PDB file of C-alpha atoms in Angstrom:
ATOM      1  CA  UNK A   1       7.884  15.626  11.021  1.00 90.00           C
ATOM      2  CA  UNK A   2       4.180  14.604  10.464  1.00 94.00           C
ATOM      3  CA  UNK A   3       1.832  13.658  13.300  1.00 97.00           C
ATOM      4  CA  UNK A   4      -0.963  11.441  12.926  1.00 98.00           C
ATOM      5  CA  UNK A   5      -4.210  10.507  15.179  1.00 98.00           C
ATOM      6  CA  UNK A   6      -6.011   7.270  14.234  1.00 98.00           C
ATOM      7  CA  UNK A   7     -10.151   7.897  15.727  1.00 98.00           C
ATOM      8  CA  UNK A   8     -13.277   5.810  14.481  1.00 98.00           C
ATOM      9  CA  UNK A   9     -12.466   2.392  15.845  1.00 97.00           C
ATOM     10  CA  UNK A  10     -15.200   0.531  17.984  1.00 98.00           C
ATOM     11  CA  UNK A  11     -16.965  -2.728  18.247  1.00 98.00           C
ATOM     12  CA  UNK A  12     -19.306  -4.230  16.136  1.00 98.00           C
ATOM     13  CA  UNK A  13     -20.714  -7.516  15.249  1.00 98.00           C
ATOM     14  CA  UNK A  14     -19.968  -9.429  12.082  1.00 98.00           C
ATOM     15  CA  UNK A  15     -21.225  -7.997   9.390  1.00 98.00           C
ATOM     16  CA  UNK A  16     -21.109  -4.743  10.431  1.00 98.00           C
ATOM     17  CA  UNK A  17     -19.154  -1.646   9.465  1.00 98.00           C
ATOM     18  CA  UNK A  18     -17.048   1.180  10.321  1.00 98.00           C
ATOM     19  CA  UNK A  19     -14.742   4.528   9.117  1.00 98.00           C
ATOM     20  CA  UNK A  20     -11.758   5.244  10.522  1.00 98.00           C
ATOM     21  CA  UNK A  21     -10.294   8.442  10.270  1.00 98.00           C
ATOM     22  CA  UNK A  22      -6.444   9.712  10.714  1.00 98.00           C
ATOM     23  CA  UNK A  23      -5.519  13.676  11.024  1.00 98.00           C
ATOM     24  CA  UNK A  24      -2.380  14.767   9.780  1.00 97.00           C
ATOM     25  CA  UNK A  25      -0.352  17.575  10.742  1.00 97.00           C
ATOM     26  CA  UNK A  26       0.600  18.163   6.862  1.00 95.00           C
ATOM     27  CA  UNK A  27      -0.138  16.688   3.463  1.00 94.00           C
ATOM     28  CA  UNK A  28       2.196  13.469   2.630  1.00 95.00           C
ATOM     29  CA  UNK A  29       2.385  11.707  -0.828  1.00 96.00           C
ATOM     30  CA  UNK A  30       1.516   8.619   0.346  1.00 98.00           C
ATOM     31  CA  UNK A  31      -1.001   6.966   3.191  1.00 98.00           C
ATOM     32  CA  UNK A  32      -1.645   3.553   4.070  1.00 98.00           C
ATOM     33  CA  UNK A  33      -3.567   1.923   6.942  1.00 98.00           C
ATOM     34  CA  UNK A  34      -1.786  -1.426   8.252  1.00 98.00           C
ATOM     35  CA  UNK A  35      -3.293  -3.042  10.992  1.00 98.00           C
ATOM     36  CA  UNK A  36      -1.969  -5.524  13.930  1.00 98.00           C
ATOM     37  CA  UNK A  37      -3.670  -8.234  15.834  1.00 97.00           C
ATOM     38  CA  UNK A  38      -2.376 -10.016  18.808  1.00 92.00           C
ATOM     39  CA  UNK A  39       0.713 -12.078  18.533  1.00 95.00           C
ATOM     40  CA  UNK A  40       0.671 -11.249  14.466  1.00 97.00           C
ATOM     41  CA  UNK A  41       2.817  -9.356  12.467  1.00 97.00           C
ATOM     42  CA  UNK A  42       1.558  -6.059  11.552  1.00 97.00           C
ATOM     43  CA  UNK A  43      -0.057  -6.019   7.807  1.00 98.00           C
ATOM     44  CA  UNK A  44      -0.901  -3.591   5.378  1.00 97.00           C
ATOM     45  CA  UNK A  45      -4.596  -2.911   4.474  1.00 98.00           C
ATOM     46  CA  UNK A  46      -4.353  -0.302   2.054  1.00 98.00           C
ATOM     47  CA  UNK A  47      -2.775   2.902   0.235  1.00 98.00           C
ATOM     48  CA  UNK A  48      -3.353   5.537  -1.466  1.00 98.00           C
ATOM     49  CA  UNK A  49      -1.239   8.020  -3.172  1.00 97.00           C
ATOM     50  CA  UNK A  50      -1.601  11.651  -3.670  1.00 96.00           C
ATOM     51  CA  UNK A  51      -3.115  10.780  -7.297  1.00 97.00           C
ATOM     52  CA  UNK A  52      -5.897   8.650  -5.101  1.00 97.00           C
ATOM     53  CA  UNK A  53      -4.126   5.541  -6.774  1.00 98.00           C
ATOM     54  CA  UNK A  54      -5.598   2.916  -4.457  1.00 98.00           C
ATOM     55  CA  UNK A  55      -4.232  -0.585  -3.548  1.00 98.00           C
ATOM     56  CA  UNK A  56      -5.228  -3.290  -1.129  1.00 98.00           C
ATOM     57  CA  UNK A  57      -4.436  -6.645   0.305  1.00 98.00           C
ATOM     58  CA  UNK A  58      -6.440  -9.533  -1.051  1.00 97.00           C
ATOM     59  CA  UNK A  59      -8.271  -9.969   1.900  1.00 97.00           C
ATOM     60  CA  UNK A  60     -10.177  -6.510   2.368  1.00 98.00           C
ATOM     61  CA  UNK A  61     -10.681  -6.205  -1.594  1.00 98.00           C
ATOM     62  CA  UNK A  62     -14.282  -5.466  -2.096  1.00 97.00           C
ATOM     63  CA  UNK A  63     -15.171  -4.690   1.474  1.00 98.00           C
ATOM     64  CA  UNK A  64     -12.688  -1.797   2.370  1.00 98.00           C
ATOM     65  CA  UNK A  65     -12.250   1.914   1.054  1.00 98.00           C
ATOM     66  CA  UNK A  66      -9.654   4.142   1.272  1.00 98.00           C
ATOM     67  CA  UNK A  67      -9.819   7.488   0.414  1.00 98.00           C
ATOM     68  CA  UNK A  68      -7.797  10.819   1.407  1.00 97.00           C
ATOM     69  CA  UNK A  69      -9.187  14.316   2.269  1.00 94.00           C
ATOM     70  CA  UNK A  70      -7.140  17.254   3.071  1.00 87.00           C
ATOM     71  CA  UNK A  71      -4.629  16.424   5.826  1.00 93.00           C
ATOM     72  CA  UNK A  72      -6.896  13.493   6.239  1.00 97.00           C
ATOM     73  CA  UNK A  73      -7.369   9.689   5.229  1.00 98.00           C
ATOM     74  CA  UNK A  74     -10.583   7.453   5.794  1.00 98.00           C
ATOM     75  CA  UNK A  75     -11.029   3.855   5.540  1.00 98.00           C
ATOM     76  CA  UNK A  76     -14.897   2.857   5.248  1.00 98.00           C
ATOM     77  CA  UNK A  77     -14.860  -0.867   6.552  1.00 98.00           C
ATOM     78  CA  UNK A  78     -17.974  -3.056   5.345  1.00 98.00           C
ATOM     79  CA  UNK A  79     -18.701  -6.519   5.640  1.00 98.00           C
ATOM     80  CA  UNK A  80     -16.462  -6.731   8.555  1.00 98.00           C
ATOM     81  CA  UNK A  81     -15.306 -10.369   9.930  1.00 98.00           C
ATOM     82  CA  UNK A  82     -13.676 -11.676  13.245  1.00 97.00           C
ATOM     83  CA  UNK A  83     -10.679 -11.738  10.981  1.00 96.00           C
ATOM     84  CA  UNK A  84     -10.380  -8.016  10.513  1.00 98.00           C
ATOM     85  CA  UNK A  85     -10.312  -7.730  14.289  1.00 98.00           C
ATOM     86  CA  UNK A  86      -6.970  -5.297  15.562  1.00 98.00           C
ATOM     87  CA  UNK A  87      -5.803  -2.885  16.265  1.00 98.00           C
ATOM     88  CA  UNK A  88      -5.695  -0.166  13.090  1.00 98.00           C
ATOM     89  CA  UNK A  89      -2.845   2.684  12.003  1.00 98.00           C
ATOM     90  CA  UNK A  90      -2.209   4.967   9.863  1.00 98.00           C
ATOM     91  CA  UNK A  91       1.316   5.497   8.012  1.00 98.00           C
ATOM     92  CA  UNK A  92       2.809   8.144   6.024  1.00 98.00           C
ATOM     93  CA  UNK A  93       6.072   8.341   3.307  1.00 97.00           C
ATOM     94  CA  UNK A  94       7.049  10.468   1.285  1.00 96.00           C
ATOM     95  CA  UNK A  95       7.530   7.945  -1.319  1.00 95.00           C
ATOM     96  CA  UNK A  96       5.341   6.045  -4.232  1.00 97.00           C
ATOM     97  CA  UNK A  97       2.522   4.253  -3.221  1.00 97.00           C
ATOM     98  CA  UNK A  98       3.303   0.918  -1.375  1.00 97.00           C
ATOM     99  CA  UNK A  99       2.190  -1.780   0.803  1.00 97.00           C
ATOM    100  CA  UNK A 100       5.939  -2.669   2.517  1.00 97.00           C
ATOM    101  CA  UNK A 101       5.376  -1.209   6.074  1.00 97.00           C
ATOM    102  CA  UNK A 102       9.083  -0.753   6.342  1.00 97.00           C
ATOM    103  CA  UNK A 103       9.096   1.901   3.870  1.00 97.00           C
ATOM    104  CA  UNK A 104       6.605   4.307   5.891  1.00 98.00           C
ATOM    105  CA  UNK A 105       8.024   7.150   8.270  1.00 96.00           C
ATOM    106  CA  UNK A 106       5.152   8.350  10.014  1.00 98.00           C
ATOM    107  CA  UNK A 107       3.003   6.202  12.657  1.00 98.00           C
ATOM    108  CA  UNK A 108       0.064   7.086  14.270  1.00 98.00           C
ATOM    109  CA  UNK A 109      -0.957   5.380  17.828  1.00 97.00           C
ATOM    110  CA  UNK A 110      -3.546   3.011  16.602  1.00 98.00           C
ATOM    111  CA  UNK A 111      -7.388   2.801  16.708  1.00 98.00           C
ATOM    112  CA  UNK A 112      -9.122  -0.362  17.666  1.00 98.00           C
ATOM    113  CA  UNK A 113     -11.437  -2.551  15.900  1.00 98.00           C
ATOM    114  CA  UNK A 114     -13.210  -5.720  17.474  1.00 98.00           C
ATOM    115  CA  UNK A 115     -15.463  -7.411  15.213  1.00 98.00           C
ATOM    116  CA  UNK A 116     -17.332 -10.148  16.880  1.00 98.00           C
ATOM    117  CA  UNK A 117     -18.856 -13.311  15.829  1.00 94.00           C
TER     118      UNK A 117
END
């Protein structure tokens, strides 16, 4: 079993940026952050593996980071839009790196992010 704690989410105005952070009880292979706005589908944002292979939706290319610490994973948000306002997880597999949410175990309880206009 692996816990994880989403922290780092706020409001901001467009433009604007912000890290997220997500503790984990134990190392995993693989992290992503997916995020969920209302009455959407929740999407992947990014991945990383435990080689720091990265990879990222179109949409947040150029503008979002992720990156992995010990028992720890960050995304640095930049440039943020309306658009990228939701609410934010983190997900762990054991697994390859991947984008499909259905694939991750491990959810945290979500962090949110309000960008405004």
């Amino acid at each position: 079993q692996v816990s994880l704690a989403e922290s780092g989410g706020g409001s901001v105005q467009a433009g604007g940026s912000l890290k997220l952070s997500c503790a984990t009880s134990r190392f995993t292979p693989t992290m992503a952050w997916f995020r969920q706005a209302p009455g959407k589908q929740r999407e992947a944002v990014a991945a990383i593996d435990r080689y720091h292979s990265t990879e990222y939706v179109d949409s947040v290319k150029g503008r979002f980071t992720i990156s992995r610490g010990k028992n720890a994973l960050y995304l640095e948000m930049n440039s943020l839009q309306p658009e990228d306002t939701a609410m934010y997880y983190c997900a762990a597999r054991s697994g390859p790196l991947s984008l499909v949410k259905t694939v991750y175990d491990y959810w945290g309880q979500g962090t949110q992010v309000t960008v405004s206009s």
